[in-house]
Structures are given as C-alpha cells and as structure tokens.
Coordinates of N, CA and C and ligand atoms in Angstrom, one line a residue:
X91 N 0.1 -10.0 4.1 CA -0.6 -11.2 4.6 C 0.1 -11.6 5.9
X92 N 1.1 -11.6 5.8 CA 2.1 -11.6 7.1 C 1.5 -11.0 8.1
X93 N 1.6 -9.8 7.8 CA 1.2 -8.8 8.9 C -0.2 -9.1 9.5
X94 N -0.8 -10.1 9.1 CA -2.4 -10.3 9.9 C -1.8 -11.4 10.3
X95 N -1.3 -12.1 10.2 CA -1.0 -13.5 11.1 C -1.0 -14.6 9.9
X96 N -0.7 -14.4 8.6 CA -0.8 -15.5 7.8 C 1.0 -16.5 7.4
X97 N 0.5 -17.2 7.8 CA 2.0 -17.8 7.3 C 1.8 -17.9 5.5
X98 N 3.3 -17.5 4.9 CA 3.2 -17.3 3.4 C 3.9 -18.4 2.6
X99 N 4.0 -18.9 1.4 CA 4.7 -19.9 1.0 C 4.2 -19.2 -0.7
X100 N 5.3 -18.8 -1.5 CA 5.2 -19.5 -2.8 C 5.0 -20.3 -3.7
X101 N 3.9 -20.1 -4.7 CA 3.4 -21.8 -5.7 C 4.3 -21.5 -7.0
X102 N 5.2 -22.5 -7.2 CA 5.7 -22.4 -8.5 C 5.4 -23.7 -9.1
X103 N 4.7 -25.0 -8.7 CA 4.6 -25.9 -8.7 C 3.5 -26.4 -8.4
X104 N 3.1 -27.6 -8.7 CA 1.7 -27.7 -9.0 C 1.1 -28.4 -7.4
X105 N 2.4 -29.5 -6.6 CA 2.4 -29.8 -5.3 C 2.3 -28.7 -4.2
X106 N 2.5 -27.6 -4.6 CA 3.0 -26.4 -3.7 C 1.3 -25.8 -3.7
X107 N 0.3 -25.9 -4.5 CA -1.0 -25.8 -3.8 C -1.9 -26.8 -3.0
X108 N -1.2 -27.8 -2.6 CA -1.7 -28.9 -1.7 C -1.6 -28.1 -0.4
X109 N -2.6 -28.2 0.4 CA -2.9 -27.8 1.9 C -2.7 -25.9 2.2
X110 N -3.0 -25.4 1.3 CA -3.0 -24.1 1.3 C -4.6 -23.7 1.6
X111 N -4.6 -22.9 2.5 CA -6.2 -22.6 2.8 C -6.7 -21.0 1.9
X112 N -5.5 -20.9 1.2 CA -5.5 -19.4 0.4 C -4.7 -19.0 -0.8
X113 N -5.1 -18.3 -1.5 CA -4.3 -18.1 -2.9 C -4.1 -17.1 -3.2
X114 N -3.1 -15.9 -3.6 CA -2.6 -14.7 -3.9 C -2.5 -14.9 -6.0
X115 N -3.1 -14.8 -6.2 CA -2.8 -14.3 -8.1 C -2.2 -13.0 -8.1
X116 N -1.1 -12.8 -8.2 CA -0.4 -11.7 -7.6 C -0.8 -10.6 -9.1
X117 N -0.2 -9.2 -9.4 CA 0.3 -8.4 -10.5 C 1.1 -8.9 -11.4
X118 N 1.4 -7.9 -12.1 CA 2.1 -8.8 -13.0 C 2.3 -8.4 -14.7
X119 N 2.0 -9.1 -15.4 CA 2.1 -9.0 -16.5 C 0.6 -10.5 -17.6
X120 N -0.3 -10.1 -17.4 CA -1.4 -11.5 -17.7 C -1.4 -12.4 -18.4
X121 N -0.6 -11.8 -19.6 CA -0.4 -13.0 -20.4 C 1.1 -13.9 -20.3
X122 N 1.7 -13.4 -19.5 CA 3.0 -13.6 -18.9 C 2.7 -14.9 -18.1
X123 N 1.5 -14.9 -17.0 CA 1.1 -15.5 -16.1 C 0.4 -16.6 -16.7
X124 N -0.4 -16.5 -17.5 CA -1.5 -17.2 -17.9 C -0.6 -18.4 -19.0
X125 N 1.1 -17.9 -19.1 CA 1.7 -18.7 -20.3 C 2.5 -19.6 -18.8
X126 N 2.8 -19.0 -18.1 CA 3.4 -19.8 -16.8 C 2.6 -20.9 -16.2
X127 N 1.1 -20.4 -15.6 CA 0.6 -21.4 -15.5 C 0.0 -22.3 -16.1
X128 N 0.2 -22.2 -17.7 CA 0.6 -23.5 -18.3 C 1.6 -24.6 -18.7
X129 N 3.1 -23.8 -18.6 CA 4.1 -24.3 -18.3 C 4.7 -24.7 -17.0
X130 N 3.9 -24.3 -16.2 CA 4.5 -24.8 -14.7 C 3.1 -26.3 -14.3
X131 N 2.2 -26.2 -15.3 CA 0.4 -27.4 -15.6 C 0.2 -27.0 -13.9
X132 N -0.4 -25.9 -14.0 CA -1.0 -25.1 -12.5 C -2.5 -25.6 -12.4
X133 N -2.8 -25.7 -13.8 CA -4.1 -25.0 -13.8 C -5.0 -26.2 -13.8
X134 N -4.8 -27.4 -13.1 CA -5.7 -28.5 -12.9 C -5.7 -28.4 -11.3
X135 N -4.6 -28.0 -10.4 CA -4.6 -27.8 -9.2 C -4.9 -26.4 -8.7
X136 N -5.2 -25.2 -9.8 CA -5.6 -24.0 -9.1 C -7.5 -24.2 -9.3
X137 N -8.1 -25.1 -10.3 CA -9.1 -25.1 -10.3 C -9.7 -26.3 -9.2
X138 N -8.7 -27.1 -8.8 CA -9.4 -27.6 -7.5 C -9.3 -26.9 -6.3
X139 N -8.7 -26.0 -6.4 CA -8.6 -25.2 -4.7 C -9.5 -24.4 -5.2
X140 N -10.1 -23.9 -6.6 CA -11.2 -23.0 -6.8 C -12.6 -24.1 -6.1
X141 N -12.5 -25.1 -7.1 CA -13.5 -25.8 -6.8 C -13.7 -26.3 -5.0
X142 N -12.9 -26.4 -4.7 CA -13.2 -26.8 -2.9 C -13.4 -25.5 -2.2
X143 N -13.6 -24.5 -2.9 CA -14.4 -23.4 -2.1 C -13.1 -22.2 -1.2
X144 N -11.7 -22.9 -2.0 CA -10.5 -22.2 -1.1 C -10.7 -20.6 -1.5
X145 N -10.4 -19.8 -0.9 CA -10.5 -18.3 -1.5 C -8.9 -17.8 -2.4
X146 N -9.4 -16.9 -3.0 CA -8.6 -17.2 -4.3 C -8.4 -15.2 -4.3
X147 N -7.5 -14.9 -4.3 CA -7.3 -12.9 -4.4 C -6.7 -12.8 -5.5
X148 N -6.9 -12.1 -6.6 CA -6.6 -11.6 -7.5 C -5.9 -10.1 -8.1
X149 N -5.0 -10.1 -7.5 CA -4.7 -8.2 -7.8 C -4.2 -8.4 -9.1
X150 N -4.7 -6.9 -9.9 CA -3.9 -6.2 -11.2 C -4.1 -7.8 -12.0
X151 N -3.3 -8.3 -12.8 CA -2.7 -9.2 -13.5 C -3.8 -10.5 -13.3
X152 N -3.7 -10.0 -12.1 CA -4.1 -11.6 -11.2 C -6.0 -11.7 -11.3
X153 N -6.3 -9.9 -11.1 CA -7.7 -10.3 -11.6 C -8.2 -10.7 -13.1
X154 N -6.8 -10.0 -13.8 CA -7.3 -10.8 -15.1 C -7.4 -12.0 -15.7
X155 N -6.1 -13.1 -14.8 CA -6.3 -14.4 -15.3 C -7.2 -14.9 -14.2
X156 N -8.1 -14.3 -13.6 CA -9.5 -14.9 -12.6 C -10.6 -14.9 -13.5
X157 N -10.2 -13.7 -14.8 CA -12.1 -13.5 -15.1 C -12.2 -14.3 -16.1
X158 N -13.6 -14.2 -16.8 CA -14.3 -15.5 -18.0 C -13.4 -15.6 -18.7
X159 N -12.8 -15.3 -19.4 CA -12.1 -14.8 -20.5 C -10.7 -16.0 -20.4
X160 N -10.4 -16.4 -19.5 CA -9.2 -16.5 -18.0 C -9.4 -18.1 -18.0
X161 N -9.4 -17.7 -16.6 CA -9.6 -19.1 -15.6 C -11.3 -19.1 -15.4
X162 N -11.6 -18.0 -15.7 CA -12.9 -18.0 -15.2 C -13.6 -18.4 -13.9
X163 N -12.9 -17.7 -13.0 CA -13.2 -18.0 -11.4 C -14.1 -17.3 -11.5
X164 N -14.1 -16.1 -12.1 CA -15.0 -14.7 -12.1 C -16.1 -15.0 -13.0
X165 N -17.4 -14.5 -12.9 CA -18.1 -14.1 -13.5 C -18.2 -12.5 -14.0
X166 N -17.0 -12.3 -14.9 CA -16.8 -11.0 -15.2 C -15.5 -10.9 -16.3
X167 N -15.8 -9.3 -16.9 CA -14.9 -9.3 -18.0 C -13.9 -8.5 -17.8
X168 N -12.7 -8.8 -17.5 CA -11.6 -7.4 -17.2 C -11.5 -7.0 -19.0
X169 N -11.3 -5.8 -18.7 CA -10.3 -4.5 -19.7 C -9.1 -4.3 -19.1
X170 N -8.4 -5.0 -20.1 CA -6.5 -4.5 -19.9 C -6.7 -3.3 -20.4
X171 N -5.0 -2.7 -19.5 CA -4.9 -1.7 -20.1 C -5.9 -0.8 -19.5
X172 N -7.0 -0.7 -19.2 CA -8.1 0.2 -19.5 C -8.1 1.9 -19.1
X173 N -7.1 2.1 -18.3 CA -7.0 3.4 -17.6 C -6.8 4.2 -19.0
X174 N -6.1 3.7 -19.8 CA -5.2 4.4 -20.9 C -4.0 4.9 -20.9
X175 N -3.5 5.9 -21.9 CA -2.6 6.3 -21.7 C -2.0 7.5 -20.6
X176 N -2.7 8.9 -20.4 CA -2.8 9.3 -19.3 C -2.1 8.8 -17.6
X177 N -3.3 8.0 -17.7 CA -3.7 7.1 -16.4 C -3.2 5.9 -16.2
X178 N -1.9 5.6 -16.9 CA -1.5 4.6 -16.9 C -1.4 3.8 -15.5
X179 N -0.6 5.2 -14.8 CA -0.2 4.7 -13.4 C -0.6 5.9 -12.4
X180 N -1.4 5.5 -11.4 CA -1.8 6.5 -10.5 C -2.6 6.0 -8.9
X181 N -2.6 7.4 -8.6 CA -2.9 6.3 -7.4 C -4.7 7.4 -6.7
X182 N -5.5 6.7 -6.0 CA -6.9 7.1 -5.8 C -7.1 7.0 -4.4
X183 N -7.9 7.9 -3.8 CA -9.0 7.3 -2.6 C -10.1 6.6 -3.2
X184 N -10.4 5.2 -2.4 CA -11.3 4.5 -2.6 C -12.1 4.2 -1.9
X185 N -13.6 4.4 -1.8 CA -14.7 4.1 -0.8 C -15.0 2.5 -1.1
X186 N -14.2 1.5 -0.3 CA -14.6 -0.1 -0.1 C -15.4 -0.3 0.7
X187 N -16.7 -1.5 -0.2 CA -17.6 -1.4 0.8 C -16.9 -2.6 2.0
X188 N -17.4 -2.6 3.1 CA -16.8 -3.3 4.4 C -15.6 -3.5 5.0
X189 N -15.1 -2.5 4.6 CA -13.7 -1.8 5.4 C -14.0 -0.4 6.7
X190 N -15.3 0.3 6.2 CA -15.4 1.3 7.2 C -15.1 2.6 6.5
X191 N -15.3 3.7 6.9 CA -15.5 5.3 6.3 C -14.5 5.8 5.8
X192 N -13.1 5.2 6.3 CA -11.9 5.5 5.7 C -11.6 5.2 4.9
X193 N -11.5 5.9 3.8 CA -11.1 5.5 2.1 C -9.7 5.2 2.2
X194 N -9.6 4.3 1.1 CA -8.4 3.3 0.6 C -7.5 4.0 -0.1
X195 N -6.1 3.9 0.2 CA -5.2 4.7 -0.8 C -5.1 3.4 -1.8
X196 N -5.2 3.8 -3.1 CA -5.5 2.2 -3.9 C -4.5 3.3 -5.1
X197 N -3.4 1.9 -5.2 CA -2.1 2.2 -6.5 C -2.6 1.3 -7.6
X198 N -2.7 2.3 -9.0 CA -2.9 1.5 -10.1 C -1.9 1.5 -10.7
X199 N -1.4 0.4 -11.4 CA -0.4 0.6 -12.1 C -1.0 -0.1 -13.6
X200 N -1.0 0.5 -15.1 CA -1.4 -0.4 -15.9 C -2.4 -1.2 -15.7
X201 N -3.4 -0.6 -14.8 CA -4.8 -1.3 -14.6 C -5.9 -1.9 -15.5
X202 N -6.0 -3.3 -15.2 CA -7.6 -3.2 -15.9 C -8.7 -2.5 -14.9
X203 N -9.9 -2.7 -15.7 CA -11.4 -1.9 -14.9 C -12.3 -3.9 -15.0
X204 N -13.2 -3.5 -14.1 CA -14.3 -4.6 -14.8 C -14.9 -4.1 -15.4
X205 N -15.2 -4.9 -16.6 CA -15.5 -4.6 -17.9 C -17.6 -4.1 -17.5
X206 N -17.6 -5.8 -17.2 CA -18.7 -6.9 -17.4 C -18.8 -7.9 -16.0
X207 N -20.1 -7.8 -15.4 CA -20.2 -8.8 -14.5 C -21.2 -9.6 -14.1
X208 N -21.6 -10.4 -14.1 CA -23.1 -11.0 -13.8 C -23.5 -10.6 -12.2
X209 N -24.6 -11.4 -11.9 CA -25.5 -10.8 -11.2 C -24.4 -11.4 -9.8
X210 N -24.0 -12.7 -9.6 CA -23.5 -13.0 -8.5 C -22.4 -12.1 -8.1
X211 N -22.0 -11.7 -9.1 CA -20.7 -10.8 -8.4 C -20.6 -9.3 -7.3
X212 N -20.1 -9.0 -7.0 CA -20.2 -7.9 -5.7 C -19.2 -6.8 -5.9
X213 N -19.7 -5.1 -6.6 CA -18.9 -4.9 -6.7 C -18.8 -4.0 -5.5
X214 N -17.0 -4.0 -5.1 CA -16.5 -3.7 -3.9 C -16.3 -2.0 -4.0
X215 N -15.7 -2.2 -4.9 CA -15.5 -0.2 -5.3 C -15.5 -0.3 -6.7
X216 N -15.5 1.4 -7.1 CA -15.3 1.7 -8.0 C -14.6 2.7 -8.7
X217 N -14.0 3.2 -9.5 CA -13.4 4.7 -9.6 C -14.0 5.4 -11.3
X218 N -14.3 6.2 -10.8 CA -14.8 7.0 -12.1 C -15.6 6.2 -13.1
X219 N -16.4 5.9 -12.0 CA -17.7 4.5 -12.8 C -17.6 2.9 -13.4
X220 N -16.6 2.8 -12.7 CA -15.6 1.6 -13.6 C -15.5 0.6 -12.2
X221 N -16.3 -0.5 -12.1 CA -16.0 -1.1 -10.7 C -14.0 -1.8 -11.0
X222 N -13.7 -1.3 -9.8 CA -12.4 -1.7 -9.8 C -11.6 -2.6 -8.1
X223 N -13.2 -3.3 -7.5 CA -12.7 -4.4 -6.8 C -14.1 -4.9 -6.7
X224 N -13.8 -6.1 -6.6 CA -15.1 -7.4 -6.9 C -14.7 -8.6 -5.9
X225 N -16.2 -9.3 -6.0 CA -15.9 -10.8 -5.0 C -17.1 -11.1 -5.0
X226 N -16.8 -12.4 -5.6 CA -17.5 -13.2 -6.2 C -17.3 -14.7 -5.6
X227 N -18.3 -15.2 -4.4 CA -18.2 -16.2 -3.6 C -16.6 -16.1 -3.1
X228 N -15.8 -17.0 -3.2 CA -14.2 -17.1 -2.6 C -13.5 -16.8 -3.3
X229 N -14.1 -16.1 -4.7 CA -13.0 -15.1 -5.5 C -13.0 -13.6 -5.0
X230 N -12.0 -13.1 -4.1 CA -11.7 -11.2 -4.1 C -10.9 -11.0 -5.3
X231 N -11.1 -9.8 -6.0 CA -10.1 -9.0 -7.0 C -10.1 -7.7 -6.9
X232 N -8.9 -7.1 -7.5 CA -8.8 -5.5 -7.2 C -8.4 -5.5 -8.8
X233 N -8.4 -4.2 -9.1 CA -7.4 -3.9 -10.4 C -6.4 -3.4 -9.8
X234 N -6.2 -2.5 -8.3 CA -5.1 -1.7 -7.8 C -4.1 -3.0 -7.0
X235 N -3.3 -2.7 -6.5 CA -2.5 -3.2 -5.7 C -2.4 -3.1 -4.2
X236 N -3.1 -3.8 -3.8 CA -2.8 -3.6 -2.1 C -1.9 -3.8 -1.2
X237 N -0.9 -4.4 -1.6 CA 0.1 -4.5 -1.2 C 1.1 -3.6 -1.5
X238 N 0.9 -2.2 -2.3 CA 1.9 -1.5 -1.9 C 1.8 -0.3 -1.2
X239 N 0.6 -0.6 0.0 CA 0.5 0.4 0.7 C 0.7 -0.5 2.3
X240 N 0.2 0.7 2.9 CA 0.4 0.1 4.5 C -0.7 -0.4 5.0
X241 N -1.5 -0.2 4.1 CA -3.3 0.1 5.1 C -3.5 -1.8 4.6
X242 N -3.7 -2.5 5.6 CA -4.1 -3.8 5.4 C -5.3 -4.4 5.4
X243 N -6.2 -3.2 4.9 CA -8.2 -3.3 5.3 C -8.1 -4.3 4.0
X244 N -7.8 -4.0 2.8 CA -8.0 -5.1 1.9 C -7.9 -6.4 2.1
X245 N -6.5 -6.4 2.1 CA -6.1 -7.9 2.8 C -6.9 -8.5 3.6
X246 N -7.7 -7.7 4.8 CA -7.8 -8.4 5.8 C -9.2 -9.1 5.4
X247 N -9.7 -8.3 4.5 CA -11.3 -9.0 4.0 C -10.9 -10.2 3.0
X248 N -9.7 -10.5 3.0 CA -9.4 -11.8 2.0 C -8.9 -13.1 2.7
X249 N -8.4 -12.1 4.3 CA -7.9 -13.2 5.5 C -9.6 -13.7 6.0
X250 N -10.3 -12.5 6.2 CA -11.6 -13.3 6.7 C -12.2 -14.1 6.2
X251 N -12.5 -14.4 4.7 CA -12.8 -14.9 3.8 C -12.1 -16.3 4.0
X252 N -10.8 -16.6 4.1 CA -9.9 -17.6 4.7 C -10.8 -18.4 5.8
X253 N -11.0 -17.3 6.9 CA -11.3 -18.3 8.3 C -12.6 -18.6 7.6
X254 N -13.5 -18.0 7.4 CA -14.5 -18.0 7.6 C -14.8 -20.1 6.3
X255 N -13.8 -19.7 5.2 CA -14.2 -21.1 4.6 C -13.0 -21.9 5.3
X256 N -12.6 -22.2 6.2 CA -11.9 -23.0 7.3 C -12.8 -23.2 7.9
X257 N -13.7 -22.1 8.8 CA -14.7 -22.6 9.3 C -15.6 -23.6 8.8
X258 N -16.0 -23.4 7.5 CA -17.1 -23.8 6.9 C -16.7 -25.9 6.2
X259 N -15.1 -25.6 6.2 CA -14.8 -27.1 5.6 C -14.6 -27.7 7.3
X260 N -14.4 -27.1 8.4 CA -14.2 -27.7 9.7 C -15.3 -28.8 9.9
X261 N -16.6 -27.8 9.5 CA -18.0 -28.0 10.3 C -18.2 -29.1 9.8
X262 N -17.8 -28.9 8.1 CA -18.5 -30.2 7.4 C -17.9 -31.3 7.4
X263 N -16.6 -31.6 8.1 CA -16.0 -32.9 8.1 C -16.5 -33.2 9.6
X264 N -16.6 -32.7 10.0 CA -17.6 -32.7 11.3 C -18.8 -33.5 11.4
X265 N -19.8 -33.0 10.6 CA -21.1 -33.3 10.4 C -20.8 -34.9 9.5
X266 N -19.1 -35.0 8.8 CA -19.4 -36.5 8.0 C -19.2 -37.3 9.4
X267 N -18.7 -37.1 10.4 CA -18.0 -38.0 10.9 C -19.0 -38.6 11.7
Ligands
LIG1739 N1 -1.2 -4.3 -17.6 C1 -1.0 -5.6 -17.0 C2 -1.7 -6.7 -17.8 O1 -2.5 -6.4 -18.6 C3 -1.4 -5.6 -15.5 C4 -0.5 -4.7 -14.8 C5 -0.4 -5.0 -13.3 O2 -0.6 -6.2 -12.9 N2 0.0 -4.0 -12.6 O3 -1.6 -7.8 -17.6

C-alpha cells in the first residue's frame, strides 16, 4: 500500500479507525481475529467505516471475518480451510478481471474459496471453479495474499476504490453546503 502512495497506520484500537479512508483485514488466523476484535470492541467502529461507504480489503483470514457468517460485509459464504490437505499452501496464475492480460502470481496459504454469493457480489477470479477474489460495493476480498508478492495490480484496485469513495464523500459534503 505504501508503494502506491498510501500512508499506513495500524488499528489495534477502536480510536485508531477514526479518519481512515481504508481498511486492510489482513491474514491470519479467523477465529483468532474475530476473538480480537471483540476484545479490542472493534466491531461498532469497523461497522461504521463499513456503513459510511469506507472500502474495506479482506485477504485470507480477513475475507473470512468480511463474509455473512462474520461481520457480514459480504454477501457470501467463505469455506475455511477449503483447498484441503494437498493444497494447503500453494501458489497459482490468476486471470483478475480489471487488472489487464497479465495473470496474477496469487500465494495461498491455508485458504478459504467462496463458498456462496449473492447476486450483488463480483466475482474477481477464480481457481479450479472456486471464485477466490470478490467485491462487493467497498468490500475487496481475496482468499490468496497479495501482499506477498511484488506485483501491486491487486492493491491498486483497492487504492482506486479508496479515491474514488473520497471522491464520492468530497462531492457530497459539497452538495450539503
Ligand atoms: N486458515 C486460516 C483461517 O481459517 C486462514 C489462513 C490465512 O489467512 N492465510 O482462518
């Protein structure tokens, strides 16, 4: 995120999502996370940055505490685990749609798949019939990790997503005034 121009800051606290125009739900461990952000009481201030339309990225871990099941940012059902045992950890070319012809080196590690998704959601790619990146209004998710490559096409569709609802909360304090 750095590397597109984003200044970064860690939330461990519930003040630390005040004036953030973006949110990383990082990897992880989900139920790990999902016990954190109730002991750290996250989850009245990550559902107002949901609710004011902030865009919200979910990798591995992080798309699972997004879907119904979750926080329910998503309209969708992750599968832990789902690669199996095999495929625990591996890594794929991925054809994303709106990145361009150059397929994605995409790292799974202990992935879920989307299960389940309603009609609003968009799925971004897929692997072996299993959509495995989604976005759904100002929710992005992956099951892989993009951050442990170099290629920053992912990212950067989650930084546009950024301006573009900057744009869109500029216009409309605009239009109150
Ligand atoms: N297997 C983990 C879970 O179910 C996710 C792994 C990851 O984030 N790389 O929460």
């Amino acid at each position: 995120m750095r590397r597109l121009g984003a200044e970064v800051t860690e939330v461990r606290a519930p003040a630390e999502l005040e004036g953030l125009h973006g949110l990383v739900i990082p990897g992880g461990e989900s139920t790990t996370i999902g016990k954190g952000i109730d002991a750290a009481g996250l989850e009245p201030g990550l559902r107002a940055h949901h609710d004011a339309g902030r865009p919200i990225l979910g990798t591995c871990a992080g798309l699972i505490v997004c879907d119904a099941e979750h926080l329910g940012f998503l309209d969708a059902t992750a599968r832990r685990n789902a690669f199996g045992r095999q495929l625990q950890s591996f890594e794929a070319d991925l054809e994303i749609a709106g990145i361009g012809d150059e397929p994605l080196r995409a790292v799974f590690i202990r992935a879920p798949w989307v299960e389940t998704c309603g009609d609003g959601v968009e799925v971004l790619a897929s692997y072996e019939g299993h959509a495995v990146a989604v976005r759904e209004g100002s929710v992005l998710a992956s099951a892989f990790h993009p951050e442990l490559t170099d290629d920053p096409r992912f990212h950067a569709i989650f930084m546009a997503m950024i301006t573009s609802a900057q744009e869109r909360a500029e216009s409309e304090q605009e239009a109150r005034r």
